[in-house]
Amino acid sequence: MSIANLNWVGDAIDRLRNKKPLVHNITNFVVMNTTANALLALGASPIMSHGVEDLDDLVPAADAIVINIGTIDEEFAYSMLKAVQLAKIYKKPVVLDPVGAGATRFRTRVALTLLESGGISVVKGNFGEILGLLGEFGKTRGVDAASYDRNVASEAVLQASKKFNCVVGLTGYTDFVSNGSNVYEVRLKVGSQSLENVIHRVTGLGCIVSALIGAFLAVENPLKAAIAGLATFKAVSYKASEEAVYPGSFHVKLYDWLYRIDGDIIRNVVEVREIETG
Amino acid sequence: MSIANLNWVGDAIDRLRNKKPLVHNITNFVVMNTTANALLALGASPIMSHGVEDLDDLVPAADAIVINIGTIDEEFAYSMLKAVQLAKIYKKPVVLDPVGAGATRFRTRVALTLLESGGISVVKGNFGEILGLLGEFGKTRGVDAASYDRNVASEAVLQASKKFNCVVGLTGYTDFVSNGSNVYEVRLKVGSQSLENVIHRVTGLGCIVSALIGAFLAVENPLKAAIAGLATFKAVSYKASEEAVYPGSFHVKLYDWLYRIDGDIIRNVVEVREIETG
Amino acid sequence: MSIANLNWVGDAIDRLRNKKPLVHNITNFVVMNTTANALLALGASPIMSHGVEDLDDLVPAADAIVINIGTIDEEFAYSMLKAVQLAKIYKKPVVLDPVGAGATRFRTRVALTLLESGGISVVKGNFGEILGLLGEFGKTRGVDAASYDRNVASEAVLQASKKFNCVVGLTGYTDFVSNGSNVYEVRLKVGSQSLENVIHRVTGLGCIVSALIGAFLAVENPLKAAIAGLATFKAVSYKASEEAVYPGSFHVKLYDWLYRIDGDIIRNVVEVREIETG
């Protein structure tokens, strides 16, 4: 299967760096700096703007849009909905990170409203968030829930991608992606204790993944963009954890490796497999 | 005195790391990333949310709440007051960082309104802020005022803890804490010129202290939580300054040491003494 | 020419560090932490506050004000305009960073409204932003447009400084500054490939420059403050890139070098020349 062998990822990164796509982010206050730096380090051109007055000019100019509902309030929710509606008109790809969906009714409702607009290309969440969107009793413990059941996760992305008619990514020790018909898992070839130690000790890493998917949406279709974003982050975090075993230093190295990452590194470190679905 | 010997601090850190308490932060824009990373590095589970629509779900789920009025505006002030009222109903401990109280009338008023709600367990400020809350002519020079008089500081925490009926912490070269009857000082056993050089050259360090106190409120009573948060930060900053003598690198090392800190390191580096009060 | 020889810059830095000027920032969410840390590392005392309720107390107390319209919305635009009006009354110097002017009509309009208030001492932008303010069809590609024509840039700062009756700085590989009669260029004596590789891969660096100009406005006239801010950042970024060739590590080193920078380093690395104007 051509998607699973990852030979195309290096080419996608090269095209991204040549294009320097304008990625418009309406994101949460905690990670605005983090995700802008991640996008710049990879090679994209982020613009961070939530003002509704800016949308008519920014959405048509953007190559892709990242919507992230962490620290959401009514003002941001309104901007996000308007941005997604404009994105649909101008045929711009949008990735949604439903941070905290399932944990609060407000966040679940905002995420579902955005998904029902029909303008979302990829939704990327953790186990609790994707389950929360599926109406199950997702008990998201904060926004960094990590524990998940592999079979449930695989089934969840398939169901969610059918329900929302878009590509769905679910992050965890292994990541899962579905386009509604196929399900893929993205994981490290060899586990890393150093990485396990620090991966949940830095904020905004899931938000970086969404931002990277946004950048890849400017040069790939939604399924490949989701896999490329997930695989790139897995490889980058693995390499960073080889150089830095504590969270502050590890965080700094993530940006260094986003700058250095290429297709060879990703294929050496990450594997993608298609999962049989019932 | 059992509190002063700090033998209990290592146990508090262990319980914190086992519990991974959900710490709900309504804080300022400057430090949202900083304090989320500090809480994660220590071992807590931060959630950053100011939306009033989220409060009914988040406050009951939280183990402790951090309120920080830096970059305050009317919208955030309203959320904070509602969060403190809910915290009182659900009996959740709250730490307040009254950033800039005494420097502007608006901030002083917001801090006093929150304190008068009766839902605050610990208030932690610098010299200017605590004096500002006491109605004295606190001339806070920015939000990082450092100069203070030791006797005035000791008296200020005692008066403030009586006035506001909660534990009060005052940070500086030496920190002071009172529960309304006893006063403690928290300080390094041996001063460090490296630390003095950089400690006022990174933003949000006082806000990190408040966030740490919030995490400890999930596993200790307010007096011990305040002392644990102050002692932990003093030890962490001391260790970081041994490895990095300039502010950018020092800042990174703070997160590394929050991850590595334990009771032995704290007791080696920090001492707590009870102060005789008149 | 005394300005061009830069012998005065070391003295300006020394006075800045002695004065620790209170620099009031109303800036964008992405760089609040970044610019507060940059100001602290250099030796200033930043206060970050956008609440209109704070302005009556903060503007009179401030030594200089930094206005930055990245992530602008109506609420922030209102605060900024009120702050600039108060600054005019209290005769406080103001630097404006018109982030994204030329890229969206809203940002262009907000920037022009602030400039027309007559309270701006220095405006500092990139090529696209300064051209956007001049009414030309500036096609700012995001907020990090880098390509510019040297002659157009030189002419643009002169025209803009005449039009807006303030000092104008334009950043790029070479920076240009004008006070309406003279034009200066600020550049590295020797180019650095390492610096070129990373300078556009970290967010908020232009915003750091504006913040530094704000700090220097507390101790110098607007023309010298603009040149000092530009020269300081050029030297700091050059030194940081000698120690770190990837963006995450480079970013950390910027703060280390802002703390270490002095007049000798700047004069060794940076040169300023007056440009003949027609």
XYZ file of N, CA, C and O in Angstrom, chain B residues 101-268:
672
model
N -1.620 44.051 42.049
C -2.424 44.721 43.072
C -1.539 45.779 43.724
O -0.349 45.570 43.941
N -2.119 46.914 44.026
C -1.324 48.018 44.557
C -0.777 48.912 43.453
O -0.536 50.095 43.674
N -0.586 48.353 42.263
C -0.045 49.155 41.160
C -1.161 49.856 40.392
O -0.981 50.955 39.885
N -2.323 49.219 40.265
C -3.470 49.886 39.644
C -4.692 49.651 40.521
O -4.821 48.617 41.179
N -5.583 50.644 40.498
C -6.797 50.541 41.323
C -7.679 49.383 40.868
O -8.304 48.706 41.670
N -7.728 49.156 39.555
C -8.559 48.071 39.028
C -8.092 46.716 39.562
O -8.889 45.899 40.024
N -6.794 46.492 39.528
C -6.269 45.206 39.986
C -6.462 45.032 41.490
O -6.802 43.948 41.974
N -6.230 46.119 42.243
C -6.452 46.050 43.687
C -7.907 45.694 43.971
O -8.201 44.829 44.804
N -8.809 46.334 43.246
C -10.241 46.110 43.479
C -10.638 44.675 43.127
O -11.386 44.026 43.869
N -10.143 44.181 41.979
C -10.473 42.800 41.588
C -9.943 41.815 42.625
O -10.649 40.888 43.051
N -8.702 42.008 43.066
C -8.112 41.090 44.055
C -8.901 41.118 45.362
O -9.184 40.061 45.950
N -9.265 42.310 45.813
C -10.012 42.410 47.070
C -11.397 41.777 46.942
O -11.878 41.119 47.867
N -12.029 41.956 45.798
C -13.342 41.339 45.579
C -13.233 39.817 45.652
O -14.070 39.149 46.272
N -12.205 39.273 45.039
C -12.003 37.818 45.086
C -11.729 37.363 46.518
O -12.278 36.352 46.981
N -10.896 38.107 47.242
C -10.575 37.733 48.620
C -11.809 37.815 49.521
O -12.008 36.974 50.403
N -12.628 38.823 49.288
C -13.813 38.998 50.126
C -14.890 37.947 49.853
O -15.828 37.806 50.636
N -14.747 37.222 48.749
C -15.720 36.162 48.448
C -15.640 35.023 49.460
O -16.568 34.221 49.572
N -14.520 34.933 50.150
C -14.374 33.870 51.141
C -13.970 32.529 50.549
O -13.879 31.533 51.265
N -13.679 32.488 49.254
C -13.327 31.207 48.629
C -11.845 30.996 48.410
O -11.451 30.002 47.803
N -11.001 31.913 48.874
C -9.564 31.811 48.617
C -8.870 31.076 49.772
O -9.043 31.434 50.935
N -8.057 30.076 49.459
C -7.311 29.320 50.473
C -5.935 29.929 50.732
O -5.449 29.939 51.863
N -5.290 30.373 49.669
C -3.944 30.954 49.762
C -3.865 32.148 48.822
O -4.318 32.056 47.679
N -3.303 33.259 49.311
C -2.955 34.348 48.393
C -1.443 34.496 48.429
O -0.823 34.466 49.492
N -0.833 34.584 47.248
C 0.622 34.646 47.138
C 1.017 35.838 46.294
O 0.636 35.909 45.117
N 1.709 36.809 46.871
C 2.132 37.977 46.116
C 3.532 38.411 46.478
O 4.166 37.817 47.357
N 4.011 39.458 45.795
C 5.291 40.032 46.207
C 5.013 41.156 47.219
O 3.869 41.406 47.598
N 6.069 41.813 47.633
C 5.968 42.835 48.668
C 4.941 43.910 48.320
O 4.041 44.223 49.107
N 5.065 44.453 47.097
C 4.168 45.529 46.685
C 2.714 45.075 46.633
O 1.804 45.831 46.994
N 2.500 43.854 46.178
C 1.130 43.356 46.029
C 0.465 43.115 47.385
O -0.691 43.501 47.597
N 1.193 42.468 48.290
C 0.597 42.192 49.605
C 0.345 43.514 50.348
O -0.718 43.705 50.947
N 1.289 44.446 50.263
C 1.065 45.749 50.889
C -0.086 46.494 50.227
O -0.873 47.162 50.897
N -0.177 46.355 48.907
C -1.284 46.982 48.188
C -2.632 46.479 48.689
O -3.590 47.246 48.837
N -2.717 45.187 48.963
C -3.972 44.602 49.448
C -4.294 45.053 50.868
O -5.452 45.074 51.283
N -3.247 45.408 51.600
C -3.448 45.852 52.977
C -3.828 47.326 53.041
O -3.976 47.886 54.128
N -3.959 47.972 51.875
C -4.407 49.349 51.865
C -3.274 50.337 52.056
O -3.461 51.536 51.948
N -2.093 49.845 52.340
C -0.965 50.754 52.428
C -0.672 51.332 51.047
O -1.127 50.817 50.030
N 0.121 52.366 51.058
C 0.481 52.936 49.765
C 1.567 52.088 49.128
O 2.752 52.393 49.174
N 1.115 50.958 48.548
C 2.073 50.091 47.865
C 2.388 50.699 46.523
O 1.495 50.901 45.716
N 3.611 51.005 46.338
C 4.001 51.517 45.023
C 4.706 50.389 44.280
O 5.925 50.332 44.204
N 3.898 49.463 43.786
C 4.469 48.356 43.020
C 5.127 48.914 41.765
O 4.462 49.564 40.971
N 6.375 48.641 41.627
C 7.080 49.082 40.424
C 6.983 47.954 39.399
O 7.796 47.042 39.356
N 5.980 48.044 38.564
C 5.709 46.943 37.642
C 5.172 45.801 38.468
O 4.611 45.988 39.542
N 5.320 44.626 37.983
C 4.803 43.472 38.701
C 5.935 42.654 39.280
O 5.733 41.568 39.791
N 7.154 43.157 39.197
C 8.268 42.344 39.656
C 9.047 43.037 40.768
O 10.251 42.854 40.901
N 8.337 43.843 41.568
C 8.989 44.552 42.673
C 9.693 43.548 43.576
O 9.151 42.513 43.917
N 10.905 43.853 43.921
C 11.693 42.879 44.672
C 12.130 43.409 46.025
O 12.292 42.651 46.973
N 12.318 44.708 46.125
C 12.860 45.243 47.368
C 11.809 45.207 48.464
O 10.649 45.525 48.247
N 12.202 44.781 49.626
C 11.265 44.759 50.729
C 12.048 44.792 52.030
O 13.223 44.454 52.090
N 11.329 45.191 53.051
C 11.909 45.201 54.382
C 11.454 43.929 55.097
O 10.271 43.609 55.125
N 12.429 43.209 55.703
C 12.150 41.899 56.289
C 11.101 41.960 57.401
O 10.177 41.148 57.451
N 11.218 42.953 58.262
C 10.262 43.057 59.359
C 8.873 43.428 58.860
O 7.867 42.908 59.345
N 8.845 44.343 57.895
C 7.556 44.733 57.327
C 6.906 43.544 56.620
O 5.700 43.306 56.739
N 7.718 42.775 55.896
C 7.187 41.615 55.167
C 6.590 40.597 56.128
O 5.486 40.074 55.911
N 7.327 40.315 57.188
C 6.850 39.359 58.182
C 5.539 39.830 58.816
O 4.577 39.055 58.970
N 5.487 41.098 59.146
C 4.267 41.655 59.736
C 3.128 41.688 58.719
O 1.966 41.412 59.053
N 3.490 41.952 57.450
C 2.458 42.060 56.412
C 1.731 40.732 56.194
O 0.496 40.711 56.069
N 2.469 39.624 56.141
C 1.786 38.341 55.905
C 0.874 37.987 57.081
O -0.219 37.436 56.890
N 1.315 38.328 58.294
C 0.478 38.041 59.464
C -0.814 38.868 59.410
O -1.920 38.340 59.586
N -0.660 40.167 59.164
C -1.841 41.035 59.092
C -2.773 40.624 57.958
O -3.991 40.585 58.118
N -2.178 40.328 56.809
C -3.007 39.969 55.649
C -3.741 38.655 55.888
O -4.920 38.508 55.519
N -3.077 37.699 56.518
C -3.750 36.406 56.743
C -4.889 36.558 57.748
O -5.913 35.881 57.632
N -4.726 37.472 58.706
C -5.835 37.735 59.626
C -6.972 38.460 58.893
O -8.141 38.123 59.032
N -6.585 39.463 58.095
C -7.601 40.269 57.411
C -8.424 39.440 56.417
O -9.642 39.586 56.332
N -7.736 38.579 55.661
C -8.418 37.842 54.581
C -8.810 36.432 54.999
O -9.394 35.685 54.212
N -8.445 36.058 56.207
C -8.826 34.746 56.739
C -8.371 33.602 55.837
O -9.120 32.669 55.542
N -7.125 33.713 55.360
C -6.553 32.644 54.539
C -5.043 32.673 54.717
O -4.500 33.567 55.365
N -4.373 31.672 54.188
C -2.916 31.648 54.229
C -2.370 32.682 53.248
O -2.908 32.833 52.147
N -1.318 33.385 53.662
C -0.716 34.404 52.805
C 0.778 34.108 52.639
O 1.478 33.840 53.623
N 1.239 34.127 51.398
C 2.658 33.970 51.094
C 3.186 35.225 50.428
O 2.492 35.835 49.609
N 4.405 35.617 50.815
C 5.028 36.813 50.235
C 6.403 36.398 49.740
O 7.227 35.909 50.516
N 6.647 36.591 48.445
C 7.901 36.119 47.856
C 8.938 37.223 47.759
O 8.613 38.392 47.565
N 10.183 36.839 47.906
C 11.302 37.763 47.791
C 12.588 36.973 47.980
O 12.599 35.763 47.793
N 13.646 37.674 48.324
C 14.906 36.968 48.588
C 14.642 35.906 49.657
O 15.070 34.759 49.543
N 13.946 36.300 50.722
C 13.343 35.346 51.659
C 11.832 35.409 51.466
O 11.289 36.482 51.230
N 11.171 34.255 51.535
C 9.709 34.228 51.448
C 9.116 34.171 52.848
O 9.729 33.606 53.766
N 7.926 34.718 53.015
C 7.228 34.679 54.300
C 5.836 34.091 54.101
O 5.194 34.355 53.083
N 5.395 33.317 55.084
C 4.084 32.672 55.005
C 3.422 32.788 56.367
O 4.081 32.604 57.404
N 2.123 33.068 56.362
C 1.396 33.043 57.631
C 0.002 32.450 57.442
O -0.611 32.600 56.381
N -0.453 31.798 58.490
C -1.827 31.265 58.517
C -2.700 32.070 59.485
O -3.772 31.626 59.871
N -2.213 33.245 59.879
C -2.987 34.086 60.782
C -2.560 33.961 62.230
O -2.863 34.832 63.051
N -1.835 32.881 62.561
C -1.305 32.770 63.922
C 0.215 32.586 63.919
O 0.918 33.195 64.720
N 0.726 31.767 63.002
C 2.177 31.573 62.911
C 2.711 32.258 61.661
O 1.993 32.420 60.678
N 4.018 32.624 61.736
C 4.693 33.164 60.557
C 5.948 32.342 60.312
O 6.709 32.058 61.250
N 6.152 31.946 59.073
C 7.331 31.168 58.704
C 8.121 31.928 57.643
O 7.538 32.635 56.821
N 9.439 31.721 57.659
C 10.229 32.220 56.547
C 10.813 31.027 55.803
O 11.161 30.004 56.403
N 10.889 31.162 54.499
C 11.397 30.104 53.614
C 12.561 30.705 52.860
O 12.398 31.734 52.198
N 13.733 30.090 52.985
C 14.882 30.688 52.304
C 15.928 29.652 51.958
O 15.928 28.538 52.484
N 16.822 30.034 51.071
C 17.950 29.172 50.728
C 18.896 29.093 51.921
O 19.120 30.092 52.609
N 19.474 27.911 52.129
C 20.479 27.782 53.185
C 21.717 28.610 52.853
O 22.299 29.253 53.714
N 22.119 28.554 51.590
C 23.281 29.315 51.141
C 22.867 30.167 49.948
O 22.296 29.650 48.985
N 23.115 31.462 50.020
C 22.756 32.352 48.923
C 23.536 32.014 47.663
O 24.581 31.359 47.717
N 23.010 32.466 46.524
C 23.643 32.158 45.244
C 23.668 33.410 44.386
O 22.616 33.958 44.046
N 24.885 33.869 44.054
C 24.987 35.059 43.207
C 24.442 34.778 41.814
O 23.799 35.635 41.208
N 24.682 33.574 41.303
C 24.159 33.205 39.979
C 22.647 33.340 39.952
O 22.066 33.863 38.994
N 22.014 32.861 41.019
C 20.556 32.936 41.078
C 20.092 34.385 41.177
O 19.160 34.797 40.465
N 20.755 35.172 42.034
C 20.381 36.585 42.158
C 20.471 37.307 40.815
O 19.665 38.181 40.513
N 21.472 36.929 40.019
C 21.680 37.596 38.732
C 20.515 37.390 37.767
O 20.178 38.280 36.993
N 19.911 36.205 37.782
C 18.912 35.886 36.749
C 17.470 35.845 37.240
O 16.542 35.877 36.431
N 17.262 35.777 38.550
C 15.913 35.488 39.061
C 14.897 36.569 38.682
O 13.708 36.270 38.528
N 15.357 37.811 38.499
C 14.414 38.860 38.086
C 14.511 39.160 36.590
O 14.011 40.185 36.133
N 15.116 38.253 35.843
C 15.300 38.498 34.408
C 14.501 37.521 33.543
O 14.752 37.403 32.329
N 13.562 36.816 34.139
C 12.657 35.914 33.407
C 11.241 36.215 33.888
O 11.013 36.366 35.097
N 10.315 36.306 32.965
C 8.937 36.634 33.351
C 8.185 35.401 33.855
O 8.487 34.270 33.462
N 7.239 35.636 34.750
C 6.318 34.576 35.151
C 6.803 33.665 36.250
O 6.127 32.687 36.571
N 7.942 33.972 36.873
C 8.442 33.058 37.902
C 7.554 33.102 39.141
O 7.278 32.060 39.747
N 7.089 34.288 39.512
C 6.137 34.372 40.621
C 4.850 33.620 40.301
O 4.235 33.006 41.178
N 4.465 33.666 39.038
C 3.248 32.958 38.610
C 3.456 31.448 38.667
O 2.520 30.696 38.947
N 4.672 31.003 38.382
C 4.978 29.572 38.543
C 4.807 29.174 40.005
O 4.216 28.129 40.317
N 5.307 30.000 40.928
C 5.171 29.687 42.358
C 3.695 29.500 42.722
O 3.323 28.523 43.382
N 2.844 30.413 42.277
C 1.412 30.294 42.575
C 0.832 29.008 42.005
O 0.008 28.345 42.649
N 1.240 28.680 40.800
C 0.726 27.461 40.174
C 1.169 26.223 40.963
O 0.386 25.289 41.176
N 2.424 26.231 41.423
C 2.913 25.096 42.222
C 2.115 24.986 43.524
O 1.758 23.879 43.955
N 1.850 26.121 44.160
C 1.031 26.094 45.379
C -0.340 25.486 45.056
O -0.868 24.674 45.824
N -0.882 25.840 43.894
C -2.152 25.248 43.476
C -2.072 23.732 43.398
O -2.956 23.022 43.881
N -0.984 23.237 42.815
C -0.822 21.778 42.713
C -0.730 21.141 44.094
O -1.342 20.094 44.356
N 0.008 21.765 45.003
C 0.152 21.205 46.344
C -1.152 21.300 47.144
O -1.373 20.503 48.057
N -2.010 22.263 46.807
C -3.309 22.362 47.490
C -4.162 21.107 47.266
O -5.080 20.830 48.038
N -3.843 20.363 46.224
C -4.599 19.133 45.950
C -4.192 17.990 46.878
O -4.899 16.979 46.961
N -3.061 18.152 47.570
C -2.578 17.053 48.430
C -2.201 17.504 49.839
O -1.792 16.661 50.653
N -2.295 18.804 50.143
C -1.919 19.298 51.468
C -2.871 20.399 51.925
O -3.605 20.965 51.121
N -2.824 20.720 53.210
C -3.605 21.856 53.707
C -2.968 23.162 53.214
O -1.818 23.169 52.754
N -3.685 24.260 53.274
C -3.190 25.510 52.680
C -1.833 25.971 53.221
O -0.982 26.422 52.442
N -1.580 25.860 54.510
C -0.297 26.306 55.052
C 0.856 25.483 54.475
O 1.854 26.028 53.983
N 0.702 24.155 54.527
C 1.760 23.298 53.984
C 1.873 23.441 52.462
O 2.975 23.398 51.908
N 0.740 23.610 51.790
C 0.783 23.775 50.332
C 1.566 25.028 49.954
O 2.374 25.014 49.012
N 1.347 26.112 50.705
C 2.065 27.359 50.414
C 3.562 27.172 50.651
O 4.390 27.551 49.815
N 3.907 26.561 51.782
C 5.327 26.347 52.083
C 5.961 25.400 51.059
O 7.072 25.638 50.576
N 5.247 24.354 50.715
C 5.776 23.391 49.735
C 6.012 24.053 48.384
O 7.045 23.827 47.737
N 5.069 24.878 47.947
C 5.228 25.553 46.662
C 6.403 26.518 46.665
O 7.214 26.546 45.723
N 6.526 27.285 47.737
C 7.630 28.245 47.851
C 8.969 27.516 47.947
O 9.946 27.899 47.288
N 9.031 26.475 48.773
C 10.287 25.742 48.964
C 10.698 25.010 47.692
O 11.878 24.978 47.333
N 9.711 24.436 47.009
C 10.015 23.725 45.758
C 10.599 24.686 44.735
O 11.620 24.396 44.097
N 9.970 25.852 44.584
C 10.480 26.787 43.587
C 11.859 27.316 43.963
O 12.729 27.476 43.099
N 12.071 27.582 45.236
C 13.393 28.080 45.648
C 14.471 27.046 45.316
O 15.532 27.386 44.790
N 14.193 25.776 45.601
C 15.173 24.725 45.319
C 15.385 24.556 43.813
O 16.518 24.435 43.335
N 14.301 24.559 43.080
C 14.387 24.384 41.623
C 15.177 25.526 40.991
O 16.036 25.305 40.126
N 14.895 26.749 41.402
C 15.591 27.887 40.804
C 17.080 27.865 41.186
O 17.939 28.214 40.376
N 17.356 27.419 42.407
C 18.756 27.309 42.827
C 19.511 26.290 41.956
O 20.604 26.571 41.460
N 18.900 25.124 41.775
C 19.552 24.084 40.972
C 19.710 24.532 39.509
O 20.739 24.287 38.887
N 18.692 25.177 38.987
C 18.768 25.657 37.601
C 19.895 26.665 37.432
O 20.608 26.656 36.427
N 20.064 27.530 38.452
C 21.098 28.571 38.339
C 22.500 27.991 38.492
O 23.485 28.652 38.144
N 22.611 26.790 39.014
C 23.928 26.122 39.036
C 24.331 25.658 37.639
O 25.515 25.515 37.346
N 23.320 25.401 36.799
C 23.609 24.867 35.455
C 23.596 25.929 34.369
O 24.140 25.712 33.288
N 22.924 27.062 34.646
C 22.743 28.068 33.593
C 22.774 29.456 34.219
O 21.965 29.749 35.096
N 23.675 30.289 33.756
C 23.860 31.601 34.386
C 23.250 32.757 33.594
O 23.352 33.907 34.005
N 22.614 32.448 32.455
C 21.940 33.482 31.679
C 20.447 33.158 31.602
O 20.062 31.987 31.706
N 19.591 34.178 31.407
C 18.154 33.958 31.634
C 17.460 32.979 30.688
O 16.562 32.256 31.135
N 17.836 32.962 29.405
C 17.165 32.037 28.482
C 17.417 30.591 28.864
O 16.487 29.782 28.977
N 18.669 30.261 29.092
C 19.037 28.887 29.455
C 18.527 28.535 30.847
O 18.078 27.402 31.089
N 18.592 29.503 31.766
C 18.070 29.297 33.122
C 16.585 28.940 33.080
O 16.131 28.018 33.778
N 15.836 29.629 32.249
C 14.406 29.378 32.119
C 14.139 27.928 31.690
O 13.276 27.243 32.255
N 14.888 27.457 30.726
C 14.721 26.067 30.262
C 15.023 25.076 31.381
O 14.297 24.094 31.586
N 16.074 25.355 32.127
C 16.486 24.432 33.195
C 15.469 24.380 34.332
O 15.407 23.377 35.061
N 14.697 25.438 34.511
C 13.667 25.414 35.558
C 12.698 24.247 35.351
O 12.323 23.567 36.309
N 12.288 24.012 34.111
C 11.357 22.912 33.835
C 12.049 21.568 34.041
O 11.457 20.619 34.550
N 13.314 21.506 33.635
C 14.066 20.258 33.858
C 14.120 19.922 35.342
O 13.946 18.761 35.738
N 14.324 20.928 36.174
C 14.459 20.676 37.607
C 13.120 20.491 38.304
O 13.037 19.783 39.315
N 12.062 21.084 37.765
C 10.727 20.782 38.319
C 10.406 19.303 38.126
O 9.734 18.678 38.953
N 10.882 18.747 37.039
C 10.691 17.316 36.761
C 11.552 16.455 37.693
O 11.150 15.383 38.108
N 12.734 16.954 38.041
C 13.700 16.161 38.820
C 13.601 16.386 40.332
O 14.203 15.632 41.099
N 12.896 17.422 40.748
C 12.945 17.814 42.157
C 12.379 16.711 43.062
O 11.458 16.005 42.688
N 12.973 16.586 44.247
C 12.429 15.664 45.249
C 12.696 16.229 46.639
O 13.335 17.273 46.801
N 12.191 15.539 47.639
C 12.288 16.027 49.005
C 13.719 16.189 49.484
O 14.037 17.136 50.223
N 14.612 15.288 49.080
C 16.006 15.387 49.525
C 16.672 16.657 49.016
O 17.374 17.347 49.758
N 16.459 16.940 47.737
C 17.066 18.154 47.172
C 16.543 19.381 47.916
O 17.316 20.262 48.309
N 15.246 19.421 48.133
C 14.667 20.590 48.798
C 15.251 20.757 50.200
O 15.670 21.855 50.590
N 15.316 19.665 50.962
C 15.816 19.786 52.332
C 17.314 20.107 52.378
O 17.805 20.693 53.332
N 18.035 19.749 51.343
C 19.455 20.119 51.288
C 19.671 21.604 51.027
O 20.677 22.177 51.446
